[in-house]
Amino acid sequence: MNDCIFCKIIAGEIPSEKVYEDEEIVIFKDIAPVAKIHLLCVPKEHYAYLTELNQARVSRLGRALRKIASLRDALGLSEGYRLVINQGENAGQSVHHLHIHILGGETLPWGN
Ligand code: AMP
Ligand code: ZN
């Protein structure tokens, strides 16, 4: 976890364009956006996979989803948005610190 890029962003060791932060999560702009709006919601606790969920993590993830919903308009997502959690090889997960992609700002193609 020492060389985890998202842990470094959370610690402020690597710059990011943060749009929201609280004790449990940070939301910042994806460096390589695949939609007009592409944000990453990252729990501050380091873990990689949904298989590692315990009750506390489930609760925090639920609160993260509720927070994303409450920030919808502020983030420019009032026309709709998509949440994506890549898990493992086949999904192309490249950062092994659990994160929720938030995509929107335009009509999103379905597929892939
Ligand atoms: P995933 O492929 O689901 O693991 O998503 C990782 C995402 O992190 C990719 O969309 C990358 O573009 C994004 N990413 C990697 N490094 C950074 C960074 N330093 N700042 C912002 N986003 C990043
Ligand atoms: Zn991490």
mmCIF file of N, CA, C and O in Angstrom, residues 25-107:
data_model
loop_
_atom_site.group_PDB
_atom_site.id
_atom_site.type_symbol
_atom_site.label_atom_id
_atom_site.label_comp_id
_atom_site.label_asym_id
_atom_site.label_seq_id
_atom_site.Cartn_x
_atom_site.Cartn_y
_atom_site.Cartn_z
ATOM 1 N N ILE A 25 -14.031 9.598 2.459
ATOM 2 C CA ILE A 25 -13.804 9.498 1.010
ATOM 3 C C ILE A 25 -13.178 10.772 0.457
ATOM 4 O O ILE A 25 -13.238 11.846 1.075
ATOM 5 N N VAL A 26 -12.593 10.618 -0.718
ATOM 6 C CA VAL A 26 -12.203 11.781 -1.504
ATOM 7 C C VAL A 26 -12.739 11.554 -2.912
ATOM 8 O O VAL A 26 -12.825 10.412 -3.386
ATOM 9 N N ILE A 27 -13.155 12.637 -3.562
ATOM 10 C CA ILE A 27 -13.584 12.572 -4.965
ATOM 11 C C ILE A 27 -12.701 13.533 -5.751
ATOM 12 O O ILE A 27 -12.581 14.710 -5.392
ATOM 13 N N PHE A 28 -12.038 13.000 -6.781
ATOM 14 C CA PHE A 28 -11.168 13.855 -7.600
ATOM 15 C C PHE A 28 -11.320 13.495 -9.066
ATOM 16 O O PHE A 28 -11.882 12.450 -9.423
ATOM 17 N N LYS A 29 -10.807 14.378 -9.933
ATOM 18 C CA LYS A 29 -10.943 14.181 -11.377
ATOM 19 C C LYS A 29 -10.002 13.090 -11.856
ATOM 20 O O LYS A 29 -8.825 13.065 -11.467
ATOM 21 N N ASP A 30 -10.508 12.212 -12.721
ATOM 22 C CA ASP A 30 -9.654 11.194 -13.324
ATOM 23 C C ASP A 30 -8.670 11.872 -14.278
ATOM 24 O O ASP A 30 -9.038 12.762 -15.044
ATOM 25 N N ILE A 31 -7.437 11.430 -14.224
ATOM 26 C CA ILE A 31 -6.377 12.060 -15.021
ATOM 27 C C ILE A 31 -6.518 11.745 -16.513
ATOM 28 O O ILE A 31 -5.976 12.463 -17.366
ATOM 29 N N ALA A 32 -7.245 10.688 -16.844
ATOM 30 C CA ALA A 32 -7.444 10.287 -18.251
ATOM 31 C C ALA A 32 -8.936 10.061 -18.495
ATOM 32 O O ALA A 32 -9.382 8.910 -18.601
ATOM 33 N N PRO A 33 -9.702 11.153 -18.549
ATOM 34 C CA PRO A 33 -11.167 11.013 -18.589
ATOM 35 C C PRO A 33 -11.669 10.273 -19.824
ATOM 36 O O PRO A 33 -11.160 10.472 -20.924
ATOM 37 N N VAL A 34 -12.672 9.408 -19.607
ATOM 38 C CA VAL A 34 -13.309 8.706 -20.727
ATOM 39 C C VAL A 34 -14.725 9.232 -20.967
ATOM 40 O O VAL A 34 -15.453 8.688 -21.792
ATOM 41 N N ALA A 35 -15.100 10.263 -20.251
ATOM 42 C CA ALA A 35 -16.372 10.949 -20.476
ATOM 43 C C ALA A 35 -16.156 12.423 -20.133
ATOM 44 O O ALA A 35 -15.138 12.770 -19.511
ATOM 45 N N LYS A 36 -17.118 13.276 -20.540
ATOM 46 C CA LYS A 36 -16.935 14.720 -20.294
ATOM 47 C C LYS A 36 -16.696 14.986 -18.818
ATOM 48 O O LYS A 36 -15.885 15.825 -18.444
ATOM 49 N N ILE A 37 -17.452 14.283 -17.975
ATOM 50 C CA ILE A 37 -17.190 14.316 -16.538
ATOM 51 C C ILE A 37 -16.734 12.920 -16.133
ATOM 52 O O ILE A 37 -17.425 11.928 -16.398
ATOM 53 N N HIS A 38 -15.558 12.825 -15.551
ATOM 54 C CA HIS A 38 -15.035 11.531 -15.083
ATOM 55 C C HIS A 38 -14.323 11.777 -13.760
ATOM 56 O O HIS A 38 -13.228 12.332 -13.715
ATOM 57 N N LEU A 39 -15.007 11.362 -12.705
ATOM 58 C CA LEU A 39 -14.480 11.537 -11.357
ATOM 59 C C LEU A 39 -14.227 10.173 -10.741
ATOM 60 O O LEU A 39 -14.788 9.161 -11.175
ATOM 61 N N LEU A 40 -13.398 10.156 -9.719
ATOM 62 C CA LEU A 40 -13.154 8.935 -8.962
ATOM 63 C C LEU A 40 -13.513 9.185 -7.507
ATOM 64 O O LEU A 40 -13.030 10.161 -6.911
ATOM 65 N N CYS A 41 -14.382 8.347 -6.969
ATOM 66 C CA CYS A 41 -14.717 8.402 -5.549
ATOM 67 C C CYS A 41 -13.914 7.303 -4.858
ATOM 68 O O CYS A 41 -14.087 6.118 -5.158
ATOM 69 N N VAL A 42 -13.030 7.706 -3.964
ATOM 70 C CA VAL A 42 -12.075 6.762 -3.381
ATOM 71 C C VAL A 42 -12.221 6.728 -1.858
ATOM 72 O O VAL A 42 -12.025 7.762 -1.198
ATOM 73 N N PRO A 43 -12.560 5.573 -1.307
ATOM 74 C CA PRO A 43 -12.543 5.454 0.158
ATOM 75 C C PRO A 43 -11.123 5.678 0.670
ATOM 76 O O PRO A 43 -10.158 5.231 0.043
ATOM 77 N N LYS A 44 -10.991 6.358 1.786
ATOM 78 C CA LYS A 44 -9.642 6.649 2.291
ATOM 79 C C LYS A 44 -8.938 5.397 2.798
ATOM 80 O O LYS A 44 -7.709 5.344 2.808
ATOM 81 N N GLU A 45 -9.709 4.417 3.194
ATOM 82 C CA GLU A 45 -9.094 3.168 3.654
ATOM 83 C C GLU A 45 -8.611 2.366 2.449
ATOM 84 O O GLU A 45 -9.355 2.172 1.481
ATOM 85 N N HIS A 46 -7.386 1.867 2.524
ATOM 86 C CA HIS A 46 -6.844 1.082 1.410
ATOM 87 C C HIS A 46 -7.338 -0.360 1.456
ATOM 88 O O HIS A 46 -7.056 -1.086 2.403
ATOM 89 N N TYR A 47 -8.082 -0.750 0.435
ATOM 90 C CA TYR A 47 -8.325 -2.158 0.128
ATOM 91 C C TYR A 47 -8.681 -2.203 -1.351
ATOM 92 O O TYR A 47 -9.067 -1.185 -1.932
ATOM 93 N N ALA A 48 -8.517 -3.369 -1.972
ATOM 94 C CA ALA A 48 -8.572 -3.416 -3.430
ATOM 95 C C ALA A 48 -9.873 -3.970 -3.986
ATOM 96 O O ALA A 48 -10.327 -3.548 -5.053
ATOM 97 N N TYR A 49 -10.463 -4.921 -3.265
ATOM 98 C CA TYR A 49 -11.532 -5.719 -3.875
ATOM 99 C C TYR A 49 -12.781 -5.776 -3.016
ATOM 100 O O TYR A 49 -12.712 -5.754 -1.784
ATOM 101 N N LEU A 50 -13.896 -5.930 -3.699
ATOM 102 C CA LEU A 50 -15.170 -6.065 -2.987
ATOM 103 C C LEU A 50 -15.203 -7.340 -2.143
ATOM 104 O O LEU A 50 -15.962 -7.410 -1.171
ATOM 105 N N THR A 51 -14.375 -8.322 -2.491
ATOM 106 C CA THR A 51 -14.297 -9.537 -1.662
ATOM 107 C C THR A 51 -13.737 -9.238 -0.276
ATOM 108 O O THR A 51 -13.855 -10.056 0.625
ATOM 109 N N GLU A 52 -13.134 -8.073 -0.121
ATOM 110 C CA GLU A 52 -12.557 -7.686 1.173
ATOM 111 C C GLU A 52 -13.534 -6.875 2.024
ATOM 112 O O GLU A 52 -13.152 -6.352 3.071
ATOM 113 N N LEU A 53 -14.768 -6.765 1.546
ATOM 114 C CA LEU A 53 -15.735 -5.974 2.310
ATOM 115 C C LEU A 53 -16.032 -6.639 3.649
ATOM 116 O O LEU A 53 -16.253 -7.844 3.728
ATOM 117 N N ASN A 54 -16.041 -5.840 4.674
ATOM 118 C CA ASN A 54 -16.560 -6.260 5.975
ATOM 119 C C ASN A 54 -17.699 -5.297 6.317
ATOM 120 O O ASN A 54 -18.027 -4.410 5.517
ATOM 121 N N GLN A 55 -18.300 -5.467 7.466
ATOM 122 C CA GLN A 55 -19.472 -4.655 7.779
ATOM 123 C C GLN A 55 -19.161 -3.158 7.781
ATOM 124 O O GLN A 55 -19.940 -2.344 7.281
ATOM 125 N N ALA A 56 -18.026 -2.797 8.338
ATOM 126 C CA ALA A 56 -17.663 -1.371 8.401
ATOM 127 C C ALA A 56 -17.470 -0.808 6.990
ATOM 128 O O ALA A 56 -17.896 0.313 6.695
ATOM 129 N N ARG A 57 -16.832 -1.603 6.131
ATOM 130 C CA ARG A 57 -16.600 -1.140 4.751
ATOM 131 C C ARG A 57 -17.905 -1.048 3.971
ATOM 132 O O ARG A 57 -18.090 -0.129 3.170
ATOM 133 N N VAL A 58 -18.804 -2.001 4.204
ATOM 134 C CA VAL A 58 -20.123 -1.939 3.572
ATOM 135 C C VAL A 58 -20.826 -0.642 3.972
ATOM 136 O O VAL A 58 -21.397 0.062 3.129
ATOM 137 N N SER A 59 -20.751 -0.325 5.241
ATOM 138 C CA SER A 59 -21.402 0.900 5.724
ATOM 139 C C SER A 59 -20.776 2.132 5.083
ATOM 140 O O SER A 59 -21.483 3.042 4.640
ATOM 141 N N ARG A 60 -19.456 2.147 5.016
ATOM 142 C CA ARG A 60 -18.787 3.319 4.431
ATOM 143 C C ARG A 60 -19.070 3.427 2.936
ATOM 144 O O ARG A 60 -19.258 4.529 2.408
ATOM 145 N N LEU A 61 -19.119 2.271 2.252
ATOM 146 C CA LEU A 61 -19.417 2.287 0.819
ATOM 147 C C LEU A 61 -20.842 2.783 0.580
ATOM 148 O O LEU A 61 -21.104 3.542 -0.357
ATOM 149 N N GLY A 62 -21.754 2.358 1.441
ATOM 150 C CA GLY A 62 -23.134 2.843 1.350
ATOM 151 C C GLY A 62 -23.201 4.357 1.539
ATOM 152 O O GLY A 62 -23.896 5.057 0.807
ATOM 153 N N ARG A 63 -22.451 4.836 2.518
ATOM 154 C CA ARG A 63 -22.434 6.290 2.739
ATOM 155 C C ARG A 63 -21.801 6.999 1.545
ATOM 156 O O ARG A 63 -22.221 8.101 1.175
ATOM 157 N N ALA A 64 -20.794 6.374 0.926
ATOM 158 C CA ALA A 64 -20.165 6.983 -0.259
ATOM 159 C C ALA A 64 -21.187 7.115 -1.385
ATOM 160 O O ALA A 64 -21.258 8.160 -2.051
ATOM 161 N N LEU A 65 -21.989 6.065 -1.601
ATOM 162 C CA LEU A 65 -23.017 6.125 -2.651
ATOM 163 C C LEU A 65 -24.033 7.214 -2.349
ATOM 164 O O LEU A 65 -24.458 7.964 -3.237
ATOM 165 N N ARG A 66 -24.418 7.303 -1.086
ATOM 166 C CA ARG A 66 -25.387 8.333 -0.702
ATOM 167 C C ARG A 66 -24.785 9.719 -0.909
ATOM 168 O O ARG A 66 -25.463 10.649 -1.333
ATOM 169 N N LYS A 67 -23.503 9.853 -0.616
ATOM 170 C CA LYS A 67 -22.836 11.156 -0.801
ATOM 171 C C LYS A 67 -22.789 11.521 -2.287
ATOM 172 O O LYS A 67 -23.064 12.660 -2.664
ATOM 173 N N ILE A 68 -22.438 10.548 -3.133
ATOM 174 C CA ILE A 68 -22.419 10.810 -4.584
ATOM 175 C C ILE A 68 -23.791 11.287 -5.035
ATOM 176 O O ILE A 68 -23.904 12.275 -5.775
ATOM 177 N N ALA A 69 -24.840 10.601 -4.575
ATOM 178 C CA ALA A 69 -26.201 11.000 -4.956
ATOM 179 C C ALA A 69 -26.502 12.417 -4.488
ATOM 180 O O ALA A 69 -27.100 13.214 -5.215
ATOM 181 N N SER A 70 -26.076 12.760 -3.291
ATOM 182 C CA SER A 70 -26.383 14.093 -2.759
ATOM 183 C C SER A 70 -25.578 15.178 -3.467
ATOM 184 O O SER A 70 -25.981 16.336 -3.487
ATOM 185 N N LEU A 71 -24.444 14.797 -4.058
ATOM 186 C CA LEU A 71 -23.606 15.773 -4.771
ATOM 187 C C LEU A 71 -23.948 15.863 -6.257
ATOM 188 O O LEU A 71 -23.319 16.617 -6.994
ATOM 189 N N ARG A 72 -24.926 15.076 -6.691
ATOM 190 C CA ARG A 72 -25.243 14.963 -8.121
ATOM 191 C C ARG A 72 -25.289 16.316 -8.830
ATOM 192 O O ARG A 72 -24.564 16.537 -9.817
ATOM 193 N N ASP A 73 -26.090 17.213 -8.345
ATOM 194 C CA ASP A 73 -26.243 18.498 -9.029
ATOM 195 C C ASP A 73 -24.956 19.318 -8.954
ATOM 196 O O ASP A 73 -24.538 19.924 -9.944
ATOM 197 N N ALA A 74 -24.328 19.325 -7.800
ATOM 198 C CA ALA A 74 -23.100 20.107 -7.608
ATOM 199 C C ALA A 74 -21.982 19.620 -8.535
ATOM 200 O O ALA A 74 -21.114 20.405 -8.936
ATOM 201 N N LEU A 75 -22.016 18.343 -8.857
ATOM 202 C CA LEU A 75 -20.970 17.780 -9.727
ATOM 203 C C LEU A 75 -21.335 17.880 -11.202
ATOM 204 O O LEU A 75 -20.576 17.435 -12.068
ATOM 205 N N GLY A 76 -22.501 18.452 -11.512
ATOM 206 C CA GLY A 76 -22.903 18.620 -12.910
ATOM 207 C C GLY A 76 -23.512 17.379 -13.514
ATOM 208 O O GLY A 76 -23.467 17.177 -14.734
ATOM 209 N N LEU A 77 -24.102 16.529 -12.654
ATOM 210 C CA LEU A 77 -24.582 15.227 -13.104
ATOM 211 C C LEU A 77 -26.102 15.099 -13.076
ATOM 212 O O LEU A 77 -26.631 13.978 -13.079
ATOM 213 N N SER A 78 -26.775 16.258 -13.079
ATOM 214 C CA SER A 78 -28.233 16.206 -12.901
ATOM 215 C C SER A 78 -28.955 15.511 -14.056
ATOM 216 O O SER A 78 -30.073 15.027 -13.900
ATOM 217 N N GLU A 79 -28.300 15.417 -15.219
ATOM 218 C CA GLU A 79 -28.916 14.737 -16.373
ATOM 219 C C GLU A 79 -28.711 13.228 -16.319
ATOM 220 O O GLU A 79 -29.173 12.503 -17.201
ATOM 221 N N GLY A 80 -27.947 12.771 -15.345
ATOM 222 C CA GLY A 80 -27.690 11.338 -15.215
ATOM 223 C C GLY A 80 -26.209 11.046 -15.141
ATOM 224 O O GLY A 80 -25.376 11.870 -15.528
ATOM 225 N N TYR A 81 -25.909 9.898 -14.624
ATOM 226 C CA TYR A 81 -24.504 9.515 -14.477
ATOM 227 C C TYR A 81 -24.400 8.005 -14.355
ATOM 228 O O TYR A 81 -25.397 7.306 -14.184
ATOM 229 N N ARG A 82 -23.186 7.498 -14.471
ATOM 230 C CA ARG A 82 -22.929 6.062 -14.357
ATOM 231 C C ARG A 82 -21.810 5.834 -13.352
ATOM 232 O O ARG A 82 -20.801 6.549 -13.361
ATOM 233 N N LEU A 83 -22.004 4.830 -12.505
ATOM 234 C CA LEU A 83 -20.966 4.429 -11.554
ATOM 235 C C LEU A 83 -20.379 3.094 -12.000
ATOM 236 O O LEU A 83 -21.124 2.188 -12.386
ATOM 237 N N VAL A 84 -19.054 3.003 -11.955
ATOM 238 C CA VAL A 84 -18.364 1.787 -12.379
ATOM 239 C C VAL A 84 -17.304 1.434 -11.332
ATOM 240 O O VAL A 84 -16.553 2.299 -10.890
ATOM 241 N N ILE A 85 -17.275 0.154 -10.952
ATOM 242 C CA ILE A 85 -16.196 -0.345 -10.088
ATOM 243 C C ILE A 85 -15.511 -1.476 -10.838
ATOM 244 O O ILE A 85 -16.086 -2.553 -11.007
ATOM 245 N N ASN A 86 -14.308 -1.221 -11.340
ATOM 246 C CA ASN A 86 -13.551 -2.272 -12.011
ATOM 247 C C ASN A 86 -12.921 -3.178 -10.973
ATOM 248 O O ASN A 86 -12.348 -2.709 -9.987
ATOM 249 N N GLN A 87 -13.031 -4.472 -11.218
ATOM 250 C CA GLN A 87 -12.498 -5.469 -10.295
ATOM 251 C C GLN A 87 -11.677 -6.476 -11.066
ATOM 252 O O GLN A 87 -12.222 -7.271 -11.863
ATOM 253 N N GLY A 88 -10.380 -6.450 -10.866
ATOM 254 C CA GLY A 88 -9.515 -7.491 -11.401
ATOM 255 C C GLY A 88 -9.152 -7.351 -12.867
ATOM 256 O O GLY A 88 -9.485 -6.370 -13.545
ATOM 257 N N GLU A 89 -8.450 -8.356 -13.297
ATOM 258 C CA GLU A 89 -7.789 -8.414 -14.603
ATOM 259 C C GLU A 89 -8.728 -8.123 -15.781
ATOM 260 O O GLU A 89 -8.481 -7.233 -16.592
ATOM 261 N N ASN A 90 -9.801 -8.900 -15.877
ATOM 262 C CA ASN A 90 -10.669 -8.791 -17.043
ATOM 263 C C ASN A 90 -11.340 -7.426 -17.147
ATOM 264 O O ASN A 90 -11.695 -6.977 -18.236
ATOM 265 N N ALA A 91 -11.532 -6.777 -16.016
ATOM 266 C CA ALA A 91 -12.143 -5.447 -16.019
ATOM 267 C C ALA A 91 -11.114 -4.357 -16.257
ATOM 268 O O ALA A 91 -11.458 -3.183 -16.385
ATOM 269 N N GLY A 92 -9.854 -4.742 -16.291
ATOM 270 C CA GLY A 92 -8.800 -3.759 -16.529
ATOM 271 C C GLY A 92 -8.481 -2.898 -15.330
ATOM 272 O O GLY A 92 -7.969 -1.784 -15.467
ATOM 273 N N GLN A 93 -8.771 -3.424 -14.136
ATOM 274 C CA GLN A 93 -8.449 -2.636 -12.936
ATOM 275 C C GLN A 93 -6.949 -2.369 -12.902
ATOM 276 O O GLN A 93 -6.141 -3.299 -12.948
ATOM 277 N N SER A 94 -6.592 -1.096 -12.862
ATOM 278 C CA SER A 94 -5.175 -0.744 -12.914
ATOM 279 C C SER A 94 -4.666 -0.184 -11.593
ATOM 280 O O SER A 94 -3.463 -0.211 -11.333
ATOM 281 N N VAL A 95 -5.573 0.328 -10.769
ATOM 282 C CA VAL A 95 -5.188 0.811 -9.441
ATOM 283 C C VAL A 95 -5.878 -0.084 -8.420
ATOM 284 O O VAL A 95 -7.115 -0.155 -8.380
ATOM 285 N N HIS A 96 -5.079 -0.736 -7.605
ATOM 286 C CA HIS A 96 -5.632 -1.751 -6.697
ATOM 287 C C HIS A 96 -5.936 -1.147 -5.336
ATOM 288 O O HIS A 96 -5.441 -1.599 -4.299
ATOM 289 N N HIS A 97 -6.732 -0.093 -5.398
ATOM 290 C CA HIS A 97 -7.300 0.585 -4.227
ATOM 291 C C HIS A 97 -8.735 0.862 -4.664
ATOM 292 O O HIS A 97 -8.951 1.572 -5.656
ATOM 293 N N LEU A 98 -9.683 0.269 -3.962
ATOM 294 C CA LEU A 98 -11.072 0.324 -4.422
ATOM 295 C C LEU A 98 -11.510 1.747 -4.760
ATOM 296 O O LEU A 98 -11.228 2.674 -3.993
ATOM 297 N N HIS A 99 -12.173 1.904 -5.884
ATOM 298 C CA HIS A 99 -12.647 3.232 -6.277
ATOM 299 C C HIS A 99 -13.866 3.094 -7.167
ATOM 300 O O HIS A 99 -14.035 2.095 -7.874
ATOM 301 N N ILE A 100 -14.682 4.127 -7.128
ATOM 302 C CA ILE A 100 -15.898 4.177 -7.942
ATOM 303 C C ILE A 100 -15.691 5.231 -9.017
ATOM 304 O O ILE A 100 -15.482 6.418 -8.712
ATOM 305 N N HIS A 101 -15.737 4.816 -10.273
ATOM 306 C CA HIS A 101 -15.715 5.794 -11.361
ATOM 307 C C HIS A 101 -17.085 6.454 -11.431
ATOM 308 O O HIS A 101 -18.120 5.779 -11.379
ATOM 309 N N ILE A 102 -17.109 7.765 -11.578
ATOM 310 C CA ILE A 102 -18.346 8.521 -11.763
ATOM 311 C C ILE A 102 -18.270 9.151 -13.149
ATOM 312 O O ILE A 102 -17.395 9.990 -13.412
ATOM 313 N N LEU A 103 -19.163 8.725 -14.027
ATOM 314 C CA LEU A 103 -19.120 9.164 -15.430
ATOM 315 C C LEU A 103 -20.389 9.912 -15.772
ATOM 316 O O LEU A 103 -21.495 9.484 -15.398
ATOM 317 N N GLY A 104 -20.252 11.015 -16.517
ATOM 318 C CA GLY A 104 -21.438 11.757 -16.916
ATOM 319 C C GLY A 104 -21.070 12.961 -17.758
ATOM 320 O O GLY A 104 -20.003 13.015 -18.359
ATOM 321 N N GLY A 105 -22.003 13.914 -17.811
ATOM 322 C CA GLY A 105 -21.771 15.128 -18.580
ATOM 323 C C GLY A 105 -22.158 15.009 -20.035
ATOM 324 O O GLY A 105 -22.036 15.976 -20.799
ATOM 325 N N GLU A 106 -22.582 13.821 -20.438
ATOM 326 C CA GLU A 106 -22.991 13.570 -21.823
ATOM 327 C C GLU A 106 -23.736 12.242 -21.842
ATOM 328 O O GLU A 106 -23.729 11.497 -20.862
ATOM 329 N N THR A 107 -24.364 11.938 -22.992
ATOM 330 C CA THR A 107 -24.981 10.620 -23.149
ATOM 331 C C THR A 107 -23.887 9.582 -23.218
ATOM 332 O O THR A 107 -22.945 9.699 -24.020
#
